[in-house]
Coordinates of C-alpha atoms in Angstrom, one line a residue:
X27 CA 10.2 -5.8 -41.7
X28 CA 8.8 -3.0 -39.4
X29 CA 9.1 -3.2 -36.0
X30 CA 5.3 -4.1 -35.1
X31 CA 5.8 -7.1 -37.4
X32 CA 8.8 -8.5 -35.3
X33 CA 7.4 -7.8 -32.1
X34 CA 5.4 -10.8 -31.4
X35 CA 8.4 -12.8 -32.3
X36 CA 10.3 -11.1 -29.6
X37 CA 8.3 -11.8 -26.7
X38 CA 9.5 -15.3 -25.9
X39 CA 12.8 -14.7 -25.6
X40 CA 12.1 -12.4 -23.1
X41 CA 12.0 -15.4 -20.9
X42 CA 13.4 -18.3 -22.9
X43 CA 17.0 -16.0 -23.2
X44 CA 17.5 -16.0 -19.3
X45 CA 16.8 -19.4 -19.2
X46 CA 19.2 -20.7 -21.8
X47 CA 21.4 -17.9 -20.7
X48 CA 21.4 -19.7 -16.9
X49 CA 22.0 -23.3 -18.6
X50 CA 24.9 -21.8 -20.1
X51 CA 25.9 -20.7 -17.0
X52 CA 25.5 -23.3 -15.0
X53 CA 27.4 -25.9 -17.6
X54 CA 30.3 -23.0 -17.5
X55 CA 30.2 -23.6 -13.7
X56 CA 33.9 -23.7 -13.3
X57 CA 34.6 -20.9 -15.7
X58 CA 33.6 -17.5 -14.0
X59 CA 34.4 -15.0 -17.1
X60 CA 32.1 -16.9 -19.0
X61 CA 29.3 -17.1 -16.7
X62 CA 29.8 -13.2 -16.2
X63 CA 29.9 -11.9 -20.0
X64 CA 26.8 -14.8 -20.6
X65 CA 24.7 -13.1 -17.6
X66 CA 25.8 -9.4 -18.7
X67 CA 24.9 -10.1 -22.8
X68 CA 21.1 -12.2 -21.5
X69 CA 20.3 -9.1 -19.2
X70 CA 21.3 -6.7 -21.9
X71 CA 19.5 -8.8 -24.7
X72 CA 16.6 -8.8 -22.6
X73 CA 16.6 -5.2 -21.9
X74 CA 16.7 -4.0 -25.5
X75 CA 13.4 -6.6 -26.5
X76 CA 11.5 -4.9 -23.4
X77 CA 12.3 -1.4 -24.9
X78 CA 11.8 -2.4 -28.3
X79 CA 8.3 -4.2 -27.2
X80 CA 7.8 -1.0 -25.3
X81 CA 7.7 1.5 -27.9
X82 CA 5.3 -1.0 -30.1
X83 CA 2.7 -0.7 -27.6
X84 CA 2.8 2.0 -26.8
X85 CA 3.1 4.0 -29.6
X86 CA 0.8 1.4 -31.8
X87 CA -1.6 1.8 -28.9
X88 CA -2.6 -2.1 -29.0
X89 CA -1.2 -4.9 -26.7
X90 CA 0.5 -8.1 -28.2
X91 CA -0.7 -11.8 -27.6
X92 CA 1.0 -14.6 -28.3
X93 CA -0.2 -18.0 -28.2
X94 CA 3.0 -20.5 -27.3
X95 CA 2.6 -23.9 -29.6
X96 CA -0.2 -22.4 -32.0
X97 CA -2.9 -22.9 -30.0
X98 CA -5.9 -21.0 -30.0
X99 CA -7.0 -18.5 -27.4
X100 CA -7.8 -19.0 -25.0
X101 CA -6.7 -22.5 -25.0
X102 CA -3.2 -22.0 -24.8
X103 CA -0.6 -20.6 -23.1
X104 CA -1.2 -16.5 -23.8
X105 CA 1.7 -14.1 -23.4
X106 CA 0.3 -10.6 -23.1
X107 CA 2.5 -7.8 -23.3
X108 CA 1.2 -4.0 -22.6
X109 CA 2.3 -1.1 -21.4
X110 CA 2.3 -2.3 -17.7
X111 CA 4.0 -5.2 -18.6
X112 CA 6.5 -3.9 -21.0
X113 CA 7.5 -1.0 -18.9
X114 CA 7.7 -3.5 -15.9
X115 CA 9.8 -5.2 -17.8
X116 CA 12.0 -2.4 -19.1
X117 CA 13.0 -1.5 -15.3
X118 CA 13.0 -4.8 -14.0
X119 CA 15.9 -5.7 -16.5
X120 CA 17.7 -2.6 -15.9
X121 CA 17.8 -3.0 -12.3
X122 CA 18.8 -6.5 -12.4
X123 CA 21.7 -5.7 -14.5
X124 CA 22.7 -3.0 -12.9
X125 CA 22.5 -5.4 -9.2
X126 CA 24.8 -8.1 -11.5
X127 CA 27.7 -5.4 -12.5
X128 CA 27.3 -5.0 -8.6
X129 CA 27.6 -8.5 -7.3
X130 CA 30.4 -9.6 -10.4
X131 CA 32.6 -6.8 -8.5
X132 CA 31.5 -8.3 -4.9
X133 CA 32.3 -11.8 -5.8
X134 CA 35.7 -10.6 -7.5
X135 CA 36.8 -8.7 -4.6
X136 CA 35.8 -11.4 -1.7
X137 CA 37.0 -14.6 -4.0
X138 CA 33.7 -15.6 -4.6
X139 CA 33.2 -17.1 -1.1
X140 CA 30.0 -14.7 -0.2
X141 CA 28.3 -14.9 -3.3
X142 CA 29.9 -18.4 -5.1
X143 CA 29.7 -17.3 -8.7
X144 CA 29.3 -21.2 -10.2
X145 CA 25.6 -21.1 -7.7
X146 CA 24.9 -17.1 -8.3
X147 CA 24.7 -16.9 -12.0
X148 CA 22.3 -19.3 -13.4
X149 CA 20.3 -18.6 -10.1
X150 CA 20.1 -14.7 -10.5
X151 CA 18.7 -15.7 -14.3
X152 CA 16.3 -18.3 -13.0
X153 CA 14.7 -15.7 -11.2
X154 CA 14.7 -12.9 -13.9
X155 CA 13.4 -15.6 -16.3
X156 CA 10.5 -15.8 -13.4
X157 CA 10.1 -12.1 -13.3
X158 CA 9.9 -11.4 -16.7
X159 CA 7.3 -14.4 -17.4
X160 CA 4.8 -13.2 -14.3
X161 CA 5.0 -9.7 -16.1
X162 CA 3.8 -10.9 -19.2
X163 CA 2.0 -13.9 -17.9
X164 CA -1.9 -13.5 -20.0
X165 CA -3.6 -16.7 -17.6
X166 CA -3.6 -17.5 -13.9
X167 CA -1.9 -20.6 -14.3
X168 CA 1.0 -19.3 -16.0
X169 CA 1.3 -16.1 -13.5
X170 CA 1.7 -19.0 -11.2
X171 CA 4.5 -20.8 -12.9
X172 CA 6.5 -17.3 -12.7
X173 CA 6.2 -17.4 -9.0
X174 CA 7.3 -20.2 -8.8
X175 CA 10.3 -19.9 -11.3
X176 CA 11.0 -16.7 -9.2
X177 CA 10.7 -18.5 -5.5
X178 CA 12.6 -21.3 -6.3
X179 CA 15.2 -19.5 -7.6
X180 CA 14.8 -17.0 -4.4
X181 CA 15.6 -19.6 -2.0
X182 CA 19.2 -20.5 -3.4
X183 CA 19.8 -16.8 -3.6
X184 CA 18.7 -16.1 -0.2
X185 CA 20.6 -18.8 1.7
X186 CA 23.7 -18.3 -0.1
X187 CA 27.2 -18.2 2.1
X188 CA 25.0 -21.2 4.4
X189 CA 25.7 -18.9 7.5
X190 CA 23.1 -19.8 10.7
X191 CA 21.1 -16.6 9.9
X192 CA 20.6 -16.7 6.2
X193 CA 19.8 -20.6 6.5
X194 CA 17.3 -19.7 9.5
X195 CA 15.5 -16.7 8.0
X196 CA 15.9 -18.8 4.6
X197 CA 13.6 -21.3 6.4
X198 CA 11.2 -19.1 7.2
X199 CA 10.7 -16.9 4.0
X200 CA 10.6 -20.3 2.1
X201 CA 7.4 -21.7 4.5
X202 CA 5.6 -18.5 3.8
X203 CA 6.9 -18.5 0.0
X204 CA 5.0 -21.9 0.1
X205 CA 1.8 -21.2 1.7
X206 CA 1.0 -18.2 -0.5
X207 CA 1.7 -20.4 -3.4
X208 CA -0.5 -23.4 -1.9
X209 CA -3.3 -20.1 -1.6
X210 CA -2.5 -19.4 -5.0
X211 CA -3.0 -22.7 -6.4
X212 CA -6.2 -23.4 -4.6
X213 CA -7.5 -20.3 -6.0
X214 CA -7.0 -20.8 -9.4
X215 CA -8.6 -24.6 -8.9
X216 CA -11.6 -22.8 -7.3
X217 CA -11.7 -20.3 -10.4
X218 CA -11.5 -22.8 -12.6
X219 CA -14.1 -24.9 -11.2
X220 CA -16.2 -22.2 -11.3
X221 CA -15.6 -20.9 -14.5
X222 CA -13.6 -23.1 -16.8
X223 CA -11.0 -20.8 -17.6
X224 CA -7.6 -19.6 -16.1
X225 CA -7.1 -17.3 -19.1
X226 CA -7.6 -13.6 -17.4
X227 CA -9.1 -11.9 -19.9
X228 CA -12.0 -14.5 -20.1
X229 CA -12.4 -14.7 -16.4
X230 CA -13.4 -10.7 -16.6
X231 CA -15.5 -11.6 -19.3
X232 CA -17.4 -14.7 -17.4
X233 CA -16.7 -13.3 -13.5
X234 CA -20.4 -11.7 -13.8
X235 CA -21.7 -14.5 -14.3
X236 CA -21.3 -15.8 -10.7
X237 CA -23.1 -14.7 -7.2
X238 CA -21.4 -11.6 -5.6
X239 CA -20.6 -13.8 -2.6
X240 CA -18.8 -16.1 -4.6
X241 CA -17.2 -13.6 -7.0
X242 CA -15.9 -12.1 -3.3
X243 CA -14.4 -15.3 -2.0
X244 CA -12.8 -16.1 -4.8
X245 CA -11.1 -12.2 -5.0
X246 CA -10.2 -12.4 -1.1
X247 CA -8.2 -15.5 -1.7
X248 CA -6.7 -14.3 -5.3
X249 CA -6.0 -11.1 -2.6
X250 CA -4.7 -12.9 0.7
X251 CA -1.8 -14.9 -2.2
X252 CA -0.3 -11.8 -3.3
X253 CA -0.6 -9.8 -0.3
X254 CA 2.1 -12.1 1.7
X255 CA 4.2 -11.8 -1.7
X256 CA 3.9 -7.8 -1.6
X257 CA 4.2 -7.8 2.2
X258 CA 1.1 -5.8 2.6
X259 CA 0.3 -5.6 6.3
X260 CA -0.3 -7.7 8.7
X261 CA 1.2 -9.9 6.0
X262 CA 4.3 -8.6 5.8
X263 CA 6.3 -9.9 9.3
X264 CA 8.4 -12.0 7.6
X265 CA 10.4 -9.4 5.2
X266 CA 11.9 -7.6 7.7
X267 CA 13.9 -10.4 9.4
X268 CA 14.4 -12.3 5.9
X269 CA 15.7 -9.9 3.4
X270 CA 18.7 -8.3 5.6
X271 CA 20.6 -11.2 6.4
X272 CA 21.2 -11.8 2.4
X273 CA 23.9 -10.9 0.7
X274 CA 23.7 -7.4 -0.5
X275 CA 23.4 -7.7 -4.3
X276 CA 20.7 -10.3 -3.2
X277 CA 19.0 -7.7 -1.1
X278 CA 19.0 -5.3 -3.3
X279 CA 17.3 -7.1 -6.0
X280 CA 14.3 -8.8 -3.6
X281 CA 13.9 -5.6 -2.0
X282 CA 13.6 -3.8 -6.0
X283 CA 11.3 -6.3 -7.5
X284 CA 10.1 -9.6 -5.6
X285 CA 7.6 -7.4 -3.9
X286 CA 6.4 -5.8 -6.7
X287 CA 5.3 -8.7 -8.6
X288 CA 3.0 -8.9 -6.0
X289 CA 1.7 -5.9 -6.5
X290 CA 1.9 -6.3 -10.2
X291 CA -0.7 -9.4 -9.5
X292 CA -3.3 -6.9 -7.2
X293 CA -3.3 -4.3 -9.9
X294 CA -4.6 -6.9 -12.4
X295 CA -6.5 -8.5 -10.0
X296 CA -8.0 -5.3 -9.3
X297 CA -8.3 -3.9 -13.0
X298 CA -8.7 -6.3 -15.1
X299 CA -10.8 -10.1 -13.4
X300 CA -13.0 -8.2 -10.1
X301 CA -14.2 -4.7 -11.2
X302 CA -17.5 -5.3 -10.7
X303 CA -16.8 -6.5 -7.1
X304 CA -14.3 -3.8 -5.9
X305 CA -12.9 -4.5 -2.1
X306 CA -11.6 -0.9 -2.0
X307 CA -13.0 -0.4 1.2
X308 CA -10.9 -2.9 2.7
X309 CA -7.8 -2.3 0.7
X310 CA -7.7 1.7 1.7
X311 CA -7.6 0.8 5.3
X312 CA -4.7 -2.1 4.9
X313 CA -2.9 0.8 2.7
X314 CA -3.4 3.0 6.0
X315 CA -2.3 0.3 8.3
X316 CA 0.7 -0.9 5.7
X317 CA 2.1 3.0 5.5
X318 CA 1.9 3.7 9.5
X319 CA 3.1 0.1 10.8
X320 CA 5.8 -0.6 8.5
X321 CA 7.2 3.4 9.2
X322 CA 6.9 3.0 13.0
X323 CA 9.0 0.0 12.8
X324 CA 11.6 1.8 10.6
X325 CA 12.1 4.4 13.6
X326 CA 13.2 1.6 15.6
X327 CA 15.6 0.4 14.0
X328 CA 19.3 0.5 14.1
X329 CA 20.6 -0.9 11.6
X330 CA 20.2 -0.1 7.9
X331 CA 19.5 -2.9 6.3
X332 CA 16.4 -3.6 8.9
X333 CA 15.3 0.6 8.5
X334 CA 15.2 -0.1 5.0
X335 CA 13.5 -3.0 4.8
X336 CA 10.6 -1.7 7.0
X337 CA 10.3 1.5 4.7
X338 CA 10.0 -1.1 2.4
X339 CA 6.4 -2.2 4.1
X340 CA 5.3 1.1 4.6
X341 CA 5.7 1.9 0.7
X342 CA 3.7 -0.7 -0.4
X343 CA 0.8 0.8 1.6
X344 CA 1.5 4.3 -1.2
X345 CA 0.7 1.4 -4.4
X346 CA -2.4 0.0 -2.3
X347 CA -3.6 3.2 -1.3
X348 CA -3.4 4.7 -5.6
X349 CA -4.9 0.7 -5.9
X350 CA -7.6 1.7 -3.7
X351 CA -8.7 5.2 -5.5
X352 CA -9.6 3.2 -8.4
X353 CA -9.1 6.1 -11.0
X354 CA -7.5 6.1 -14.0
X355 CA -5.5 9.3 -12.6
X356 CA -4.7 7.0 -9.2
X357 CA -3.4 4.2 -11.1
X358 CA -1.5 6.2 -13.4
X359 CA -0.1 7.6 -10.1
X360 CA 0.4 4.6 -8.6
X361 CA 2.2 2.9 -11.9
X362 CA 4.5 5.8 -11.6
X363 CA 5.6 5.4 -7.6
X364 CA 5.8 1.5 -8.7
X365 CA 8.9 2.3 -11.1
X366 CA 10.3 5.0 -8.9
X367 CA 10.1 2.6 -5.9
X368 CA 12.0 -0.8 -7.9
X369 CA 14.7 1.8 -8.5
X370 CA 15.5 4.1 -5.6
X371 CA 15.0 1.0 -3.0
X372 CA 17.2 -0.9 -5.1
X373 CA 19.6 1.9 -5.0
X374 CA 19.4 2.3 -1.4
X375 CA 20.7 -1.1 -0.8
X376 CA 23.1 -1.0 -2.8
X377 CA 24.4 2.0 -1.1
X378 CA 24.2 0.5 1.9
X379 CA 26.1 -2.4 0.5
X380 CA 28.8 -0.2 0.0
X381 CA 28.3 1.5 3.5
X382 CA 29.0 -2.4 5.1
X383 CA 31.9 -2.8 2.7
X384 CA 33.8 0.1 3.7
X385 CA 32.6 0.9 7.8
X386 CA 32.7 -2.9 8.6
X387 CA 29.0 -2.6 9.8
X388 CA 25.6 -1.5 8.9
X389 CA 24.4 -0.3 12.4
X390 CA 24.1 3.3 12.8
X391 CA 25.5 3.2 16.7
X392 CA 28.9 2.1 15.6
X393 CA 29.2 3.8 11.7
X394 CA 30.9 7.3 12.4
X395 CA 32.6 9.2 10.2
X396 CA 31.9 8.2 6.7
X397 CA 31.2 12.0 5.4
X398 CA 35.0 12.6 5.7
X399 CA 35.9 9.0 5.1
X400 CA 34.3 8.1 2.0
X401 CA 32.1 11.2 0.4
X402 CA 31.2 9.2 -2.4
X403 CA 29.4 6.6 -0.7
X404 CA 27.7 9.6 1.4
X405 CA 26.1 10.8 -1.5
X406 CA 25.4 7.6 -3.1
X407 CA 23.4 7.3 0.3
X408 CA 21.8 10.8 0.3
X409 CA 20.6 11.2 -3.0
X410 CA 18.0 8.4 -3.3
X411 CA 17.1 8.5 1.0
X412 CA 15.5 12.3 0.1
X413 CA 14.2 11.1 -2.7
X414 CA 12.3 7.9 -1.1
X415 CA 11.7 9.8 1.7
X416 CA 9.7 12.7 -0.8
X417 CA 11.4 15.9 -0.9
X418 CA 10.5 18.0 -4.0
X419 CA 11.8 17.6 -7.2
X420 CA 12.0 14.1 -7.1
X421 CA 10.4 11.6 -8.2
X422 CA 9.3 10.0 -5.2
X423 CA 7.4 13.6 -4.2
X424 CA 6.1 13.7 -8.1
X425 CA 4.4 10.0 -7.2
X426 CA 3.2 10.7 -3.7
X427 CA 1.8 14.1 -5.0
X428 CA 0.0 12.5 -7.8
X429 CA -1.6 10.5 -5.4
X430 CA -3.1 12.5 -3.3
X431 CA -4.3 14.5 -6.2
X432 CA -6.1 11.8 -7.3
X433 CA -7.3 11.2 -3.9
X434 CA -8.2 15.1 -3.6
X435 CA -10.6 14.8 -6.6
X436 CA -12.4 12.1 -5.3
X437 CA -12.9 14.1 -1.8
X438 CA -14.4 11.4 0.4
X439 CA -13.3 11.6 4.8
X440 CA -11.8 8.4 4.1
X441 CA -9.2 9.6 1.2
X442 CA -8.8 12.6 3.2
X443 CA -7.6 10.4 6.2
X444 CA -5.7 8.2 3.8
X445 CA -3.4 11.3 2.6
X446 CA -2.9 12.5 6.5
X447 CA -1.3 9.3 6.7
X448 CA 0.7 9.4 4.1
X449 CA 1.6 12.6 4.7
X450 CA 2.8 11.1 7.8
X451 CA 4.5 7.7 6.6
X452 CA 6.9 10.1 4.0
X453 CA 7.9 12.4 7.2
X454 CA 8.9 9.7 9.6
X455 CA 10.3 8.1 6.3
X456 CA 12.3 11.1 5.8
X457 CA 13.3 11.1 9.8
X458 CA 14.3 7.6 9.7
X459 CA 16.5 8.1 6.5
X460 CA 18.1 11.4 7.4
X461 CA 18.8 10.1 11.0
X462 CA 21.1 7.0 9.7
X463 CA 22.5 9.8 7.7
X464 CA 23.8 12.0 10.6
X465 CA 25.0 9.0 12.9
X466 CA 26.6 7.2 10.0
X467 CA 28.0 10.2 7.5
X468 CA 28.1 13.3 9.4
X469 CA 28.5 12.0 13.3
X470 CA 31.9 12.7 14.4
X471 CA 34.1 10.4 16.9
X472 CA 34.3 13.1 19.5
X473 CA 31.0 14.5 19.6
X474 CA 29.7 10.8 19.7
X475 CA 29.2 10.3 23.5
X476 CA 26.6 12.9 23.3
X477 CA 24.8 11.7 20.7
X478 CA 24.8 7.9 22.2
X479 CA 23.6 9.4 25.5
X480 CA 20.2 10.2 23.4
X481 CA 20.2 7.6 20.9
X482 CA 20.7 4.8 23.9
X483 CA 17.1 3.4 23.7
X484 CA 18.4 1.6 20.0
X485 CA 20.9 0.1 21.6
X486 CA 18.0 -3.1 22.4
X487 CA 16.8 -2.8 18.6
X488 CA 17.8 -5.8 16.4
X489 CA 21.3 -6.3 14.8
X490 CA 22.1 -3.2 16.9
X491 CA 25.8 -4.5 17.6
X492 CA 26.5 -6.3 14.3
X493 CA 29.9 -6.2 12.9
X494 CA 31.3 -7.4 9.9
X495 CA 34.7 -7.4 8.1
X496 CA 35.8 -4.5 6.0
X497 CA 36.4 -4.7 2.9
X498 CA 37.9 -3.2 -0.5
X499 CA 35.5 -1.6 -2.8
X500 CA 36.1 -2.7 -6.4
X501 CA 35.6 0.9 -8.6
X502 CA 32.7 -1.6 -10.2
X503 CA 30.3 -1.9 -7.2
X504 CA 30.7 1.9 -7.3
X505 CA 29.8 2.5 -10.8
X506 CA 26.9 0.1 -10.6
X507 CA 25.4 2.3 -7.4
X508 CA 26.2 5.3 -9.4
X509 CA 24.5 4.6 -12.6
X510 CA 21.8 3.7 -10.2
X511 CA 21.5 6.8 -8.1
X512 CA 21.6 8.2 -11.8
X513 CA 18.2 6.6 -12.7
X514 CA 17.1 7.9 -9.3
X515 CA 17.5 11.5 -10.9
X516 CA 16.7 10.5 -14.4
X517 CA 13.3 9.7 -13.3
X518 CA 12.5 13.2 -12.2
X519 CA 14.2 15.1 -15.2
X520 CA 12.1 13.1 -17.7
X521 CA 9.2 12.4 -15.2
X522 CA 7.1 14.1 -17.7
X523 CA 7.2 11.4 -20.6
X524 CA 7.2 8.4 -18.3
X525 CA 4.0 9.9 -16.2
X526 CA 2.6 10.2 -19.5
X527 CA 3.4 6.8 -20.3
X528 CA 1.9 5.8 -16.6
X529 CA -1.5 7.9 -17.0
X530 CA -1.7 5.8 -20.5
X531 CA -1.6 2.7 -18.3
X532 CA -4.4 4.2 -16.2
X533 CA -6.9 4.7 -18.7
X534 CA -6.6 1.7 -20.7
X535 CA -6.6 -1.0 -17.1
X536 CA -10.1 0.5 -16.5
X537 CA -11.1 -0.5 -19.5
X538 CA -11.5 -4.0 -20.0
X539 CA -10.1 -6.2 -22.7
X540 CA -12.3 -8.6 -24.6
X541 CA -11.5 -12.3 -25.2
X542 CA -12.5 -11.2 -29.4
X543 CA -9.8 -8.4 -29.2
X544 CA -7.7 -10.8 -27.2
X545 CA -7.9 -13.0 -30.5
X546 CA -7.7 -9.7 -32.7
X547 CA -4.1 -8.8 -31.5
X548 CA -2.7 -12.0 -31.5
X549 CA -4.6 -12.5 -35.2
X550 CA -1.7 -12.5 -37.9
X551 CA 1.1 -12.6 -36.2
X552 CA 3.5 -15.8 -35.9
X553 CA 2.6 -18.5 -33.5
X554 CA 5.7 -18.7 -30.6
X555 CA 7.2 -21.7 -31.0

């Protein structure tokens, strides 16, 4: 059998495998090698399907549906893979294997008392069983159940080690968890109710039917729901404060991927159910505000974590903004800074994990040293900061470039305001970054009076005097970072073929699927169980 005949087979397990991998786990509770080598061999699994389903769609140039329990579309449960969601999937499952190697040498080295392997493990593939099934989610409803898969999941991982911080920004990034899924849900009901389908694909087909007033409620709230998931300003207050008190393979992965599944959910809000009632208006000046707020706050921060998680923010705004454009070039571009983004964040974290590890603290008042003291970790850290931060070649200047291409062509005040200000969010990004980097790595202990005398005003910012304990570094949590910060590079030397890939993306979002070629691709193929 060819590949194209297996395919639809295959695209269950992509989230069925990490659930029975995390019941494994979690009956293995007691037995940590097993719970490691089932996590490590699901991830793995997972990752081959999603490059195996990959290369059918894209180089078969036709999406895969399948209905779950034989139903027919649109009254079942569709699972719709693409190009956007296979190559979501693809990176999504390489960065949260590479984040497990990183937390199975963590939890080895600190006796599991940080990140309690018998809680970690089936939680970790709870919530890449909720990743993987909003990617490929082909109805509202079911997009929802992956959040909420994810979320749950999110809210053991996030609290985990029950210290007073991670239990009290647990609190809070579980309340607003729960009030953009309680916006989510009302949503759907209201779509629904007005046009008696959740299936996507048949709400594009039946959203013209309805007024333009209503067709814009009904986007503004689908909007306002993954806005607070993708921490796109002013909905975004509650990342900063939440994601740095988390363990760092935790971190790491929220910071990677839980945002962009928000995103994921705008671009086929945007594409694919409301194109003929575009709020690009709106979004290009929330891009503006997300870039500028979230890179201010990043230049007044000293700690890394906290710097890192505001840059966070302000990236977002680079997806909204290549949202916004509405091109097929702009959302190939913005496909492209998507991927880059899940891996050098990711990255960055990790290094920064690392940093914590070996320097006792994350703040950049009291790091010193660490150029001389561990070179490895300071170009762990280097490598990806220039590259989030834009410098040429990398992939993160190949992305912002490609944006403001595509905002060049269309040549309007407003786009050329838009790339001022991004222009401006990736310099400060680059300050920010590069600024940790000569406090922490290249600051030494006896020029460091000086250079407190003029870095004194941090000394008020948040987390500012944090200290933890040091710790060994197992050659494991090293490897993992590295074969990250390899990515990082990999995704400039073959930029070409994956912005390829991503401008394939582009043109075939803008042009709408029909509920009959819905049928047509699932037509033939074996019914999931």
């Amino acid at each position: 059998m060819s590949m194209t005949t297996i395919a639809p087979a295959l695209v269950p397990l992509l989230v069925t495998l990490p659930l029975l991998g995390a019941a494994i786990a979690l009956i293995a509770g007691r037995h940590r090698r097993t719970q490691v080598v089932v996590s490590v061999v699901t991830l793995t699994a997972v990752l081959v399907i999603a490059a195996i389903l990959l290369y059918v769609v894209d180089t078969g140039d036709k999406p895969i549906a399948v209905s779950v329990g034989g139903w027919p579309i649109p009254f079942g449960i569709v699972l719709y893979v693409d190009r956007l969601s296979a190559l979501l999937v693809v990176v999504s499952s390489v960065v949260l294997l590479a984040v497990l190697l990183f937390s199975i040498g963590q939890g080895a080295a600190d006796g599991d008392d940080d990140t309690p392997v018998s809680i970690f493990h089936p939680s970790y593939l709870i919530l890449g069983a909720g990743i993987f099934n909003a990617f490929i989610a082909g109805d509202l409803f079911n997009l929802y159940v992956g959040f909420e898969i994810l979320l749950v999941a999110s809210y053991v991982l996030i609290t985990l080690g029950s210290t007073e911080s991670r239990i009290r920004t647990g609190v809070v990034y579980i309340v607003v968890s729960l009030v953009s899924s309680i916006l989510f849900l009302a949503a759907i009901a209201m779509i629904y109710g007005a046009l008696g389908t959740v299936n996507m694909v048949q709400i594009s087909e039946r959203m013209g039917e309805l007024p333009q007033q209503t067709q814009l409620v009904l986007h503004l709230m689908l909007l306002l729901a993954f806005s607070i998931k993708a921490a796109v300003f002013p909905l975004s207050f509650w990342l900063p404060d939440s994601y740095p008190t988390a363990p760092a393979p935790v971190t790491a992965v929220f910071a990677g991927l839980l945002t962009k599944v928000g995103v994921y959910a705008i671009i086929r809000t945007e594409t694919e159910m409301f194109l003929d009632n575009d709020v690009n208006m709106l979004l290009m000046f929330v891009a503006l505000a997300t870039m500028i707020v979230g890179v201010l706050g990043a230049v007044a921060q000293a700690e890394l974590k906290r710097i890192l998680s505001f840059t966070l923010v302000s990236h977002i705004g680079y997806m909204i903004f290549g949202l916004a454009i509405a091109t097929p070039a702009a959302i190939g571009a913005t496909i492209y800074y998507m991927v880059h983004h899940i891996v050098v964040q990711t990255t960055l974290f990790l290094a920064v994990g690392l940093v914590e590890r070996r320097a006792g603290s994350t703040s950049i008042l009291r790091v010193k040293g660490l150029m001389k003291a561990a070179p490895v970790i300071a170009v762990l850290y280097f490598i990806p900061a220039i590259n989030l931060g834009g410098l040429p070649p990398f992939s993160g200047f190949i992305g912002k470039f490609a944006l403001f291409d595509a905002a060049a062509q269309v040549g309007t005040p407003i786009m050329i305001v838009l790339m001022v200000g991004g222009i401006v969010t990736s310099l400060l990004t680059l300050y920010a970054l590069m600024r940790a980097w000569n406090l922490a790595f290249w600051r030494e202990d006896e020029d460091s009076a000086e250079t407190e005398a003029r870095i004194s005003y941090l000394g008020a910012a948040p987390a500012a005097g944090v200290e933890t304990e040091r710790r060994v570094i197992p050659k494991i949590m090293t490897a993992a970072t590295t074969g990250m910060v390899a990515i990082t590079v990999a995704l400039t030397v073959f930029a070409g073929p994956l912005y390829d890939v991503c401008n394939r993306i582009g043109e075939a979002l803008l042009e709408p699927v029909s509920l009959t070629q819905l049928q047509d691709d699932s037509a033939g193929t074996e019914k999931a169980p």
